Tab-separated table of C-alpha atoms in Angstrom:
chain	number	residue	atom	x	y	z
A	98	MET	CA	32.531	27.588	-7.132
A	99	PRO	CA	32.153	27.707	-3.346
A	100	ASN	CA	35.231	27.469	-1.147
A	101	LYS	CA	35.600	25.312	1.981
A	102	ILE	CA	34.106	27.972	4.252
A	103	ASP	CA	31.089	28.290	1.930
A	104	ILE	CA	30.586	24.518	2.162
A	105	LEU	CA	30.861	24.646	5.953
A	106	ASP	CA	28.365	27.501	6.003
A	107	LEU	CA	25.958	25.448	3.919
A	108	TYR	CA	26.318	22.018	5.501
A	109	PHE	CA	28.076	22.074	8.892
A	110	MET	CA	24.966	22.303	11.066
A	111	ASP	CA	23.215	19.636	8.997
A	112	ALA	CA	26.206	17.282	9.276
A	113	ARG	CA	26.601	18.084	12.994
A	114	TYR	CA	23.096	16.976	13.888
A	115	LYS	CA	23.443	13.843	11.770
A	116	LEU	CA	26.727	12.996	13.502
A	117	ILE	CA	25.146	13.366	16.943
A	118	ASP	CA	22.211	11.261	15.768
A	119	ILE	CA	24.628	8.480	14.801
A	120	ALA	CA	26.350	8.662	18.186
A	121	ALA	CA	22.989	8.536	19.955
A	122	PHE	CA	21.925	5.564	17.817
A	123	LEU	CA	25.048	3.627	18.819
A	124	ASP	CA	24.477	4.553	22.489
A	125	ARG	CA	20.871	3.354	22.153
A	126	VAL	CA	21.951	-0.012	20.796
A	127	ASP	CA	24.560	-0.336	23.579
A	128	ARG	CA	22.033	0.536	26.277
A	129	HIS	CA	19.422	-2.051	25.360
A	130	ASP	CA	19.364	-5.777	26.092
A	131	GLY	CA	20.040	-8.630	23.704
A	132	GLU	CA	22.469	-9.322	20.900
A	133	THR	CA	22.991	-7.279	17.757
A	134	ASP	CA	23.103	-8.777	14.259
A	135	PHE	CA	25.194	-8.280	11.125
A	136	ARG	CA	23.779	-4.786	10.609
A	137	HIS	CA	25.492	-3.425	13.717
A	138	ALA	CA	28.839	-4.874	12.746
A	139	GLY	CA	28.346	-3.608	9.213
A	140	PHE	CA	27.583	-0.139	10.524
A	141	LEU	CA	30.730	-0.078	12.660
A	142	ASN	CA	32.803	-1.278	9.710
A	143	ALA	CA	31.298	1.476	7.580
A	144	LEU	CA	32.276	4.077	10.183
A	145	ASP	CA	35.821	2.754	10.033
A	146	ALA	CA	35.711	2.927	6.224
A	147	MET	CA	34.590	6.557	6.476
A	148	LEU	CA	37.501	7.467	8.741
A	149	ASN	CA	40.038	5.391	6.811
A	150	PRO	CA	38.907	5.510	3.173
A	151	GLY	CA	42.325	4.955	1.647
A	152	ASP	CA	42.597	6.601	-1.739
A	153	GLN	CA	38.870	6.716	-2.475
A	154	PRO	CA	36.187	9.237	-1.488
A	155	ARG	CA	34.610	8.630	1.926
A	156	ALA	CA	31.035	8.224	0.660
A	157	LYS	CA	32.138	5.584	-1.837
A	158	ALA	CA	34.172	3.812	0.854
A	159	VAL	CA	31.101	3.666	3.126
A	160	LEU	CA	28.835	2.421	0.327
A	161	ASP	CA	31.388	-0.186	-0.738
A	162	SER	CA	31.672	-1.310	2.872
A	163	LEU	CA	27.905	-1.794	3.059
A	164	SER	CA	27.728	-3.718	-0.247
A	165	ASP	CA	27.589	-7.367	-1.237
A	166	HIS	CA	30.828	-8.014	-3.141
A	167	SER	CA	29.962	-11.439	-4.535
A	168	THR	CA	29.896	-11.631	-8.314
A	169	GLU	CA	27.663	-14.553	-9.352
A	170	PRO	CA	23.861	-14.316	-9.507
A	171	ALA	CA	22.143	-15.822	-6.465
A	172	GLU	CA	20.414	-19.172	-6.963
A	173	ASN	CA	17.274	-17.817	-5.293
A	174	ALA	CA	16.041	-15.071	-3.004
A	175	GLN	CA	14.601	-15.675	0.457
A	176	ILE	CA	13.449	-12.083	0.794
A	177	GLN	CA	12.349	-9.317	-1.579
A	178	PHE	CA	13.787	-6.411	0.421
A	179	ALA	CA	17.300	-5.316	1.378
A	180	PHE	CA	18.736	-4.892	4.887
A	181	GLY	CA	21.255	-2.130	4.174
A	182	ALA	CA	24.278	-4.235	5.106
A	183	PRO	CA	25.472	-7.532	3.601
A	184	GLN	CA	24.437	-10.591	5.588
A	185	GLY	CA	27.759	-12.252	4.892
A	186	GLY	CA	29.610	-9.439	6.622
A	187	SER	CA	30.910	-6.195	5.239
A	188	ARG	CA	34.282	-5.743	3.634
B	161	MET	CA	11.745	26.817	-13.440
B	162	ARG	CA	11.443	24.572	-16.502
B	163	TYR	CA	12.198	20.906	-15.857
B	164	ILE	CA	11.395	17.331	-16.868
B	165	GLU	CA	10.507	14.711	-14.262
B	166	PRO	CA	11.987	11.627	-15.923
B	167	HIS	CA	10.958	9.055	-13.299
B	168	ALA	CA	7.806	9.283	-11.178
B	169	HIS	CA	5.212	6.711	-10.163
B	170	MET	CA	2.100	8.831	-10.349
B	171	VAL	CA	-0.310	5.905	-9.994
B	172	SER	CA	0.685	6.114	-6.321
B	173	ARG	CA	0.316	9.875	-6.002
B	174	THR	CA	-2.575	12.252	-5.511
B	175	THR	CA	-3.948	14.725	-7.997
B	176	ASP	CA	-2.644	17.467	-5.679
B	177	ASP	CA	0.836	16.254	-6.573
B	178	TYR	CA	0.136	16.767	-10.275
B	179	GLN	CA	-0.962	20.290	-9.438
B	180	ALA	CA	2.201	20.997	-7.437
B	181	ILE	CA	4.440	19.518	-10.146
B	182	ALA	CA	2.733	21.632	-12.802
B	183	GLN	CA	3.054	24.777	-10.712
B	184	ALA	CA	6.767	24.045	-10.221
B	185	GLY	CA	7.348	24.121	-13.995
B	186	CYS	CA	7.272	20.477	-15.056
B	187	GLN	CA	7.227	20.231	-18.873
B	188	ALA	CA	6.908	16.445	-19.111
B	189	LEU	CA	6.669	13.478	-16.779
B	190	CYS	CA	7.748	9.885	-17.388
B	191	GLU	CA	6.398	6.916	-15.447
B	192	PRO	CA	8.194	3.556	-15.558
B	193	ALA	CA	6.284	0.391	-14.700
B	194	PHE	CA	7.190	-0.732	-11.174
B	195	TRP	CA	6.302	-2.820	-8.150
B	196	ALA	CA	3.014	-1.769	-6.594
B	197	GLY	CA	4.086	-2.573	-3.037
B	198	TYR	CA	2.587	-6.058	-3.380
B	199	ASP	CA	2.886	-8.865	-5.908
B	200	ARG	CA	0.113	-8.930	-8.513
B	201	GLY	CA	-1.869	-12.141	-8.509
B	202	SER	CA	-2.187	-12.594	-12.253
B	203	VAL	CA	-1.154	-11.429	-15.699
B	204	GLU	CA	-4.504	-9.657	-15.876
B	205	GLY	CA	-3.354	-7.507	-12.957
B	206	PHE	CA	-0.505	-6.296	-15.144
B	207	ARG	CA	-2.824	-5.747	-18.100
B	208	ASP	CA	-4.949	-3.463	-15.940
B	209	TYR	CA	-1.807	-1.682	-14.729
B	210	PHE	CA	-0.533	-1.134	-18.289
B	211	ARG	CA	-3.962	0.235	-19.264
B	212	GLN	CA	-3.707	2.604	-16.315
B	213	LEU	CA	-0.230	3.725	-17.462
B	214	THR	CA	-1.145	4.150	-21.125
B	215	HIS	CA	-4.713	5.453	-20.915
B	216	TYR	CA	-5.685	6.844	-17.530
B	217	GLU	CA	-2.524	8.573	-16.274
B	218	PRO	CA	-1.896	10.538	-19.499
B	219	ALA	CA	-5.442	11.869	-19.221
B	220	ARG	CA	-5.009	12.737	-15.530
B	221	ALA	CA	-1.727	14.566	-16.221
B	222	ALA	CA	-3.202	16.389	-19.214
B	223	LYS	CA	-5.673	18.145	-16.911
B	224	PHE	CA	-2.641	20.008	-15.551
B	225	GLY	CA	-0.981	20.562	-18.914
B	226	ILE	CA	1.694	17.933	-18.317
B	227	PRO	CA	2.546	15.479	-21.108
B	228	HIS	CA	2.723	12.018	-19.493
B	229	PHE	CA	4.879	9.212	-20.921
B	230	THR	CA	5.481	5.680	-19.749
B	231	TRP	CA	7.878	2.719	-19.846
B	232	LEU	CA	6.598	-0.867	-19.729
B	233	CYS	CA	7.947	-4.086	-18.212
B	234	ILE	CA	7.505	-6.555	-15.411
B	235	ASN	CA	9.612	-5.061	-12.629
B	236	PRO	CA	12.479	-7.155	-11.224
B	237	LYS	CA	10.812	-7.618	-7.856
B	238	GLU	CA	8.067	-9.692	-9.487
B	239	ALA	CA	10.360	-11.276	-12.074
B	240	ASP	CA	11.817	-14.060	-9.934
B	241	ASP	CA	9.040	-16.378	-11.178
B	242	VAL	CA	10.254	-16.970	-14.733
B	243	VAL	CA	7.010	-18.539	-15.980
B	244	PHE	CA	4.967	-15.607	-14.689
B	245	GLY	CA	7.538	-13.122	-15.970
B	246	ARG	CA	7.345	-14.585	-19.458
B	247	GLU	CA	3.543	-14.429	-19.449
B	248	VAL	CA	3.706	-10.710	-18.656
B	249	LEU	CA	6.490	-10.154	-21.198
B	250	ALA	CA	4.369	-11.811	-23.888
B	251	MET	CA	1.565	-9.344	-23.180
B	252	ILE	CA	3.701	-6.160	-23.271
B	253	PRO	CA	3.706	-5.833	-27.113
B	254	GLU	CA	-0.067	-5.269	-26.960
B	255	PHE	CA	0.753	-1.860	-25.474
B	256	LEU	CA	3.992	-0.850	-27.205
B	257	ASP	CA	2.189	0.981	-29.987
B	258	ARG	CA	0.344	3.281	-27.604
B	259	PRO	CA	1.377	6.879	-28.389
B	260	THR	CA	2.914	7.637	-24.978
B	261	VAL	CA	5.097	4.530	-24.552
B	262	LEU	CA	8.811	5.424	-24.549
B	263	GLY	CA	10.472	2.049	-24.168
B	264	ILE	CA	11.163	-0.870	-21.832
B	265	GLY	CA	11.587	-0.124	-18.121
B	266	GLU	CA	12.262	-0.042	-15.337
B	267	ILE	CA	13.900	-3.412	-15.822
B	268	GLY	CA	16.892	-4.700	-13.906
B	269	LEU	CA	17.528	-6.752	-10.813
B	270	ASN	CA	16.257	-6.791	-7.238
B	271	LYS	CA	17.990	-9.597	-5.286
B	272	ASN	CA	20.360	-10.430	-8.149
B	273	THR	CA	18.973	-13.932	-8.736
B	274	ARG	CA	19.417	-16.123	-11.797
B	275	ASN	CA	15.683	-15.968	-12.512
B	276	GLU	CA	15.621	-12.167	-12.348
B	277	HIS	CA	18.637	-12.196	-14.653
B	278	THR	CA	16.833	-14.413	-17.167
B	279	ILE	CA	13.859	-12.048	-17.345
B	280	LEU	CA	16.228	-9.070	-17.590
B	281	GLU	CA	17.879	-10.640	-20.642
B	282	GLU	CA	14.486	-11.295	-22.246
B	283	HIS	CA	13.435	-7.669	-21.662
B	284	ILE	CA	16.671	-6.504	-23.286
B	285	ALA	CA	15.948	-8.746	-26.269
B	286	LEU	CA	12.441	-7.278	-26.607
B	287	ALA	CA	13.814	-3.720	-26.505
B	288	MET	CA	16.423	-4.524	-29.139
B	289	GLU	CA	13.879	-6.277	-31.356
B	290	ARG	CA	11.624	-3.180	-31.238
B	291	ASP	CA	14.515	-0.682	-31.293
B	292	LEU	CA	13.357	0.905	-28.036
B	293	PRO	CA	15.368	2.662	-25.322
B	294	ILE	CA	15.752	1.027	-21.921
B	295	LEU	CA	15.377	2.411	-18.411
B	296	VAL	CA	17.165	0.314	-15.781
B	297	HIS	CA	16.349	-0.065	-12.089
B	298	THR	CA	19.389	-0.960	-10.009
B	299	PRO	CA	18.878	-2.868	-6.751
B	300	HIS	CA	18.578	-1.377	-3.305
B	301	LEU	CA	21.218	-0.882	-0.615
B	302	GLU	CA	23.672	-3.773	-0.209
B	303	ASP	CA	22.541	-5.330	-3.502
B	304	LYS	CA	23.169	-2.257	-5.686
B	305	LEU	CA	26.883	-2.670	-6.393
B	306	LYS	CA	26.665	-6.306	-7.445
B	307	GLY	CA	23.428	-5.744	-9.346
B	308	THR	CA	24.771	-2.782	-11.278
B	309	ARG	CA	27.779	-4.813	-12.375
B	310	LEU	CA	25.596	-7.751	-13.449
B	311	ILE	CA	23.236	-5.452	-15.358
B	312	VAL	CA	26.055	-3.703	-17.208
B	313	ASP	CA	27.508	-7.107	-18.128
B	314	ALA	CA	24.097	-8.289	-19.377
B	315	MET	CA	23.746	-5.168	-21.543
B	316	LYS	CA	27.231	-5.617	-22.972
B	317	ASN	CA	26.649	-9.325	-23.642
B	318	ALA	CA	23.464	-8.471	-25.529
B	319	GLY	CA	25.254	-5.842	-27.594
B	320	VAL	CA	22.913	-3.011	-26.606
B	321	ASN	CA	23.857	0.475	-27.753
B	322	PRO	CA	24.661	2.186	-24.411
B	323	ASP	CA	23.429	5.520	-25.795
B	324	CYS	CA	19.915	4.081	-25.547
B	325	VAL	CA	20.139	2.895	-21.943
B	326	ILE	CA	19.846	4.863	-18.712
B	327	ILE	CA	20.970	3.118	-15.548
B	328	ASP	CA	18.968	4.671	-12.756
B	329	HIS	CA	19.389	5.030	-8.985
B	330	VAL	CA	23.175	5.386	-9.189
B	331	GLU	CA	25.102	6.474	-6.109
B	332	GLU	CA	28.734	7.310	-5.413
B	333	HIS	CA	29.856	3.684	-5.760
B	334	THR	CA	27.968	2.888	-8.977
B	335	ALA	CA	27.949	6.101	-11.039
B	336	ALA	CA	31.303	5.316	-12.649
B	337	ILE	CA	30.227	1.757	-13.495
B	338	ALA	CA	27.412	3.139	-15.654
B	339	LEU	CA	29.109	6.221	-17.088
B	340	ASP	CA	32.483	4.649	-17.848
B	341	ALA	CA	30.717	1.939	-19.869
B	342	GLY	CA	29.043	4.627	-21.978
B	343	PHE	CA	25.558	4.400	-20.467
B	344	TRP	CA	23.466	7.254	-19.182
B	345	ALA	CA	23.028	7.513	-15.407
B	346	GLY	CA	20.090	8.605	-13.288
B	347	MET	CA	20.183	9.798	-9.688
B	348	THR	CA	17.133	9.330	-7.504
B	349	LEU	CA	16.458	11.920	-4.825
B	350	TYR	CA	14.909	10.240	-1.793
B	351	PRO	CA	14.669	11.620	1.730
B	352	GLU	CA	15.804	8.376	3.422
B	353	SER	CA	17.713	6.306	0.869
B	354	LYS	CA	19.453	6.679	-2.470
B	355	CYS	CA	20.647	10.320	-2.894
B	356	THR	CA	19.994	13.520	-0.993
B	357	PRO	CA	20.176	16.712	-3.083
B	358	ALA	CA	23.584	17.526	-1.556
B	359	ARG	CA	24.984	14.116	-2.532
B	360	ALA	CA	23.480	14.272	-6.015
B	361	ILE	CA	25.295	17.572	-6.569
B	362	ASP	CA	28.494	16.002	-5.207
B	363	ILE	CA	28.110	13.294	-7.865
B	364	LEU	CA	27.614	15.931	-10.581
B	365	GLU	CA	30.713	17.783	-9.380
B	366	THR	CA	32.718	14.541	-9.327
B	367	PHE	CA	31.525	12.834	-12.512
B	368	GLY	CA	30.401	15.805	-14.608
B	369	THR	CA	27.059	16.737	-16.103
B	370	GLU	CA	27.133	14.729	-19.321
B	371	ARG	CA	24.688	11.815	-19.775
B	372	ILE	CA	23.160	12.198	-16.329
B	373	TRP	CA	19.766	13.216	-14.950
B	374	MET	CA	18.031	13.392	-11.616
B	375	ASN	CA	14.544	12.269	-10.687
B	376	SER	CA	12.199	12.055	-7.718
B	377	ALA	CA	10.994	8.481	-8.381
B	378	CYS	CA	8.092	9.503	-6.146
B	379	ASP	CA	5.906	6.529	-5.326
B	380	TRP	CA	3.899	5.041	-2.441
B	381	GLY	CA	6.887	5.229	-0.070
B	382	ILE	CA	8.596	8.171	1.613
B	383	SER	CA	9.420	10.330	-1.396
B	384	ASP	CA	8.983	13.863	-2.683
B	385	PRO	CA	7.416	14.683	-6.062
B	386	LEU	CA	9.149	18.085	-5.984
B	387	ALA	CA	12.605	16.651	-5.278
B	388	VAL	CA	14.041	17.657	-8.667
B	389	VAL	CA	13.184	21.334	-8.311
B	390	LYS	CA	14.403	21.327	-4.696
B	391	CYS	CA	17.716	19.898	-5.870
B	392	ALA	CA	17.866	22.548	-8.584
B	393	LEU	CA	17.549	25.212	-5.875
B	394	GLU	CA	20.304	23.445	-3.940
B	395	MET	CA	22.493	23.615	-7.065
B	396	LYS	CA	22.016	27.376	-7.065
B	397	LYS	CA	23.080	27.513	-3.400
B	398	ARG	CA	26.213	25.680	-4.481
B	399	GLN	CA	26.815	28.479	-7.009
B	400	HIS	CA	26.104	26.443	-10.121
B	401	SER	CA	24.948	28.514	-13.060
B	402	GLU	CA	21.406	28.697	-14.318
B	403	ASP	CA	22.583	27.139	-17.598
B	404	LEU	CA	24.076	24.140	-15.797
B	405	VAL	CA	20.942	23.639	-13.715
B	406	GLN	CA	18.824	23.699	-16.869
B	407	LYS	CA	21.162	21.236	-18.558
B	408	VAL	CA	20.734	18.693	-15.761
B	409	ILE	CA	17.009	19.069	-15.104
B	410	TYR	CA	15.771	19.775	-18.638
B	411	ASP	CA	18.274	19.453	-21.499
B	412	ASN	CA	19.781	16.108	-20.509
B	413	PRO	CA	16.498	14.253	-19.967
B	414	ARG	CA	15.119	15.794	-23.163
B	415	THR	CA	18.162	14.557	-25.102
B	416	PHE	CA	17.910	11.006	-23.796
B	417	LEU	CA	14.133	10.750	-23.997
B	418	SER	CA	14.043	12.176	-27.532
B	419	GLN	CA	15.572	8.899	-28.719
B	420	SER	CA	12.062	7.546	-28.346
B	421	PRO	CA	9.927	8.642	-31.305
B	422	ASN	CA	6.936	9.060	-29.000
B	423	PHE	CA	8.605	11.663	-26.772
B	424	LYS	CA	7.321	15.071	-27.787
B	425	LEU	CA	7.257	18.289	-25.788
B	426	ALA	CA	4.446	20.785	-26.287
């Protein structure tokens, strides 16, 4: 199995450019006029979940943060698609 | 490289894609019924689609030496209208005796509504009545966690044998929900959503390589019909053995799919 340096060799540059892309995305939102919606708050919460995942893996913590945690089936659907963050706010 | 593509929507792909898949070593391809990108206007629209899946696509794939199999259902995105869903469900048995039909799929939930849930339960009942395996679509993005839990509960309530069910599109937060309940799990390799190859391999390393497969689910959206073989190459970069790669991309799907009497490899 690969060691930590092998994993860095394989994925560091890929993760680096994605990290900068995220920073630039947040700058872009900040720079433009208007108000954000629940997706921006959900994204920021997910970043916090990534940095502070508790005792679970970071990817799972991010996905959980961006998930609807209600348990009962919805009475109806207003849309067919998904936004990527829960409209009721992330956990 | 020898592999099985267990989930691809070839009605949306070009013949060039069949050629590329064949050249990459695909030994069999399975196509679940899905949403076409728009809602069909009538039951007859589904009848035409099922004829396409059971007559035309197997012939198109055969030109490239690929056995083509299919799963039938009304997909959850069009299942929120219960009356319409039941009309389509009533028509499905007309096609279940076609020689390339594997089972019922990809059924599941989309926005996790009560109506979708009702049609899901009726699909499960049809599969159990005909003793057919089930391929499950789990919802997208923020709806996946809740939907996966509801689907697993529906399967348990119906008393389905979990050996005969694959819960597809799992990610890091849903893989354990499927596997711990005894179901099979599928990972979908998409460039922009679901799993990247690197994350799919992380899931294999975390949850093991039993009862799990990976697929491209290539369709009309941004997707890659060669995603499975690209992920296999990524597994080799991660120093996984040739035997393990073959287990995930060939042996595991063959084992699950062989539960359907119609699944036969050349």
